[in-house]
Amino acid sequence: MSKQLVIVESPAKAKTIEKYLGSSYQVMSSFGHIRDLPKKHLNIDVNDNFKPTYEVSDDKKKVVSALKKAAKESEQVWLASDEDREGEAIAWHLCYALGLDPKTTKRIVFHEITKSAITEAIKHPRVIDINLVDAQQARRILDRLVGYELSPVLWKKVRPQLSAGRVQSVAVRLIVEREREINSFTPTSEYRVNAQFKLEDTQLPAELNTRFKNLEETKEFLEGCIGSKFTVSKIDDKPGKRTPGVPFTTSTLQQEASRALGFSVRQTMTLAQKLYENGIITYMRTDSPTLSEQSLGNIKDYVINTFGQDYYHRRQFKSKHSSAQEAHEAIRPTDLSIDKVQDEGQNRLYNLIWRRTVASQMAEAKLAKTEITVTVDKRKELFLAKGEVVIFDGFLKVSGRATKDILLPKLSEGQNLDYDQIIGRQNFSKPKPRYSEASLVKKLEELGIGRPSTYAPTISTIQNRGYVEKTDLEGKERPVETITLSNDSLSETVELENYGQDKSKLLPTPTADVTTDFLMKNFGSIVDYDFTAKAEKDFDLVAEGKEKWQAMLQKFYSDFHELVIKSDSVTREESTQTRLVGKDPKSGEQIFARYGRFGPMLQKGDAADEDKKPAFASLPKDTTIESVTLEQALEMFSLPRIVGKTDDGQEITANIGRFGPYIKIDKTFISIKPLDPLSITEAEARTYYLENKEKLSKKYIKEFDSGIKIVNGPYGPYVTDGKKNGKIPKDTDENKLTEAEAKEILAKAPAKKRSFRRKKK
DNA sequence: CAGTGAGCGAGCTTCCGCTTGACTT
């Protein structure tokens, strides 16, 4: 029995390829990387040419032993991991884990999963490209060095458990700097003027080609309009066009799914993974917009058969980003005749992919654009009316992009017009927008930072480490001045406009501010926006065999490590941005604002004073280390504040704690976000107390005499004895559960996992 | 979740990139 073993990265891929290759081939998958640097410790000997220690990852032990067994039973092994840096390294690691010779083992690659591509690949095997492997090792080791030398500096200088890395620290920096830009932004305003001209049975809306600096200039213009003659001076007809979008890559799919469907980056990837596993779409982690020749042919047939020859237009695509490795093709349907999938979320995403793919091979939409110019005889400014009508829909037939025709009325040059009304309205400038998950991914891709498989995890990491919070922001109101000309008389009004609302945006926490400042000051070269791009150039030199990876790393590391050593002399006072706010008039003690172990805080008294422990308090709402005043600080030290009594006579106190403002009744803490403990009234506090009581009454379904409780938890009802929790089976009614049954569930439940909570004093 | 924060010091934390489950009590 002569067997051929082909090893790919993805199990879904393995299934498809096996079909194409026939029975003498067995196709297995490695499930991605199989060996890595162990998580604990650096595992790189910086004194011995950066010698790495690799080991088979825990979760890959089973996979590796299965592959080993299959390899032994095979006559020939074919390493078919992806054709990129990581894929080459996977092939190389496989050689070591399976006991194969990396110099002779057959290595094959293909960019698309089609029968012809795969049989062609089998005909042209090569051996592992060790230069490409070395480029991957350089990338891997550099990331480990940066991550594992920089993070401990943060533990010491800023706060434990923090992390830093080539990708995440830049992502955080982007968000921090954008927020600062927004906060220091002062809106300016200008005045736009819009006219409605009267026609027999319709109106002509037009906007003035000039914007005025202030209300006076606007008023002067409108006064000049009184008694003026308005004349159609020019009617300009121009052709226009619209082009379809490029087939999806991971990043553009995430952006479009967010824009059109409101999906988070993670949601999109989970749904896409399902579609891929079911064979509905091609691989979803790709940086290439390229369509395979075979799929181009299929789309061509589909478009011509469905819409006709006029609607077809062939286009092929290449990535604009130099960092792209293009090991896969674009994300597209595997079979265009599938137009629906069962699951609703998957179906919505699939629809997006289907439409984008087909539209990319369709003709441009043709538009007829019209611009009508209206002159005002006493003024040099012009009114412009713009119209746009689709005369050939082309790709718009399937793209799903809404287009609205703006049809202008038929007019002739020289024709005079009367106005119905002319309105001048104040218009404020806006700061750059905050980053959303999707726009952050877009920015990172532009900078060449991160890879398709890491966008979603990176967004999770910066949130889990407490650098970023996904937040909705309430808007504020501001007055907007409007001046209207109607029937030759002017009237001024002031309206209120809502501005500054934001939904699901990434906001930096104080931790992000302090950490970014620290990194910028002491490790500027690492958080530089070009750091990755520069490193990539070096990796390319290694991949081309022009430089040894050890030499490349040595150059990087000697500079980097020096920064690490130098950073040791930064005082905690500096890294925590300690600021003297003032003196307590009562005790004369100094009050500081600074960044503490749990975020920004206030400190009264000097820590160096051995006799007296300093007092601590939270920062008041909407203040920062820089902005908090002495008055505000003193108020915070007056907390906790006695608010009053509950109707059953218990004392209510209010304070701010780790999780924000709260009230306390006996031993119960109740969060009062967004209220302020300094201003909450007794009545408000009582309402919170009652609501809390009601919630608690619903939490416990039943309590047995033995102390065993049936509780309504966030994942469904469960049984607890205080030490262990047990899940109630779905087919059991929690309301009818007997004590004996509850005990049985508890007996079977696994011991509570050890939590990593901090030890209490 | 649970209402801290100095300092002392034990022992812990941490990177990026490639894959898919397991499944929260």
PDB file of C-alpha atoms in Angstrom, chain A residues 72 115 165 272 284 346 396 400 526 569:
ATOM      1  CA  LYS A  72       5.284   6.740   9.190  1.00  0.00           C
ATOM      2  CA  LYS A 115      -8.578  20.789  -9.095  1.00  0.00           C
ATOM      3  CA  GLY A 165       3.760  44.740  21.849  1.00  0.00           C
ATOM      4  CA  ALA A 272     -17.500  33.810   7.975  1.00  0.00           C
ATOM      5  CA  MET A 284     -11.905  34.215   5.144  1.00  0.00           C
ATOM      6  CA  GLN A 346     -24.644  33.913   7.966  1.00  0.00           C
ATOM      7  CA  LEU A 396     -25.795  48.718  -9.354  1.00  0.00           C
ATOM      8  CA  GLY A 400     -27.282  46.749  -3.198  1.00  0.00           C
ATOM      9  CA  ILE A 526       8.949  50.848  19.061  1.00  0.00           C
ATOM     10  CA  SER A 569      15.928  55.000  35.969  1.00  0.00           C
TER      11      SER A 569
END
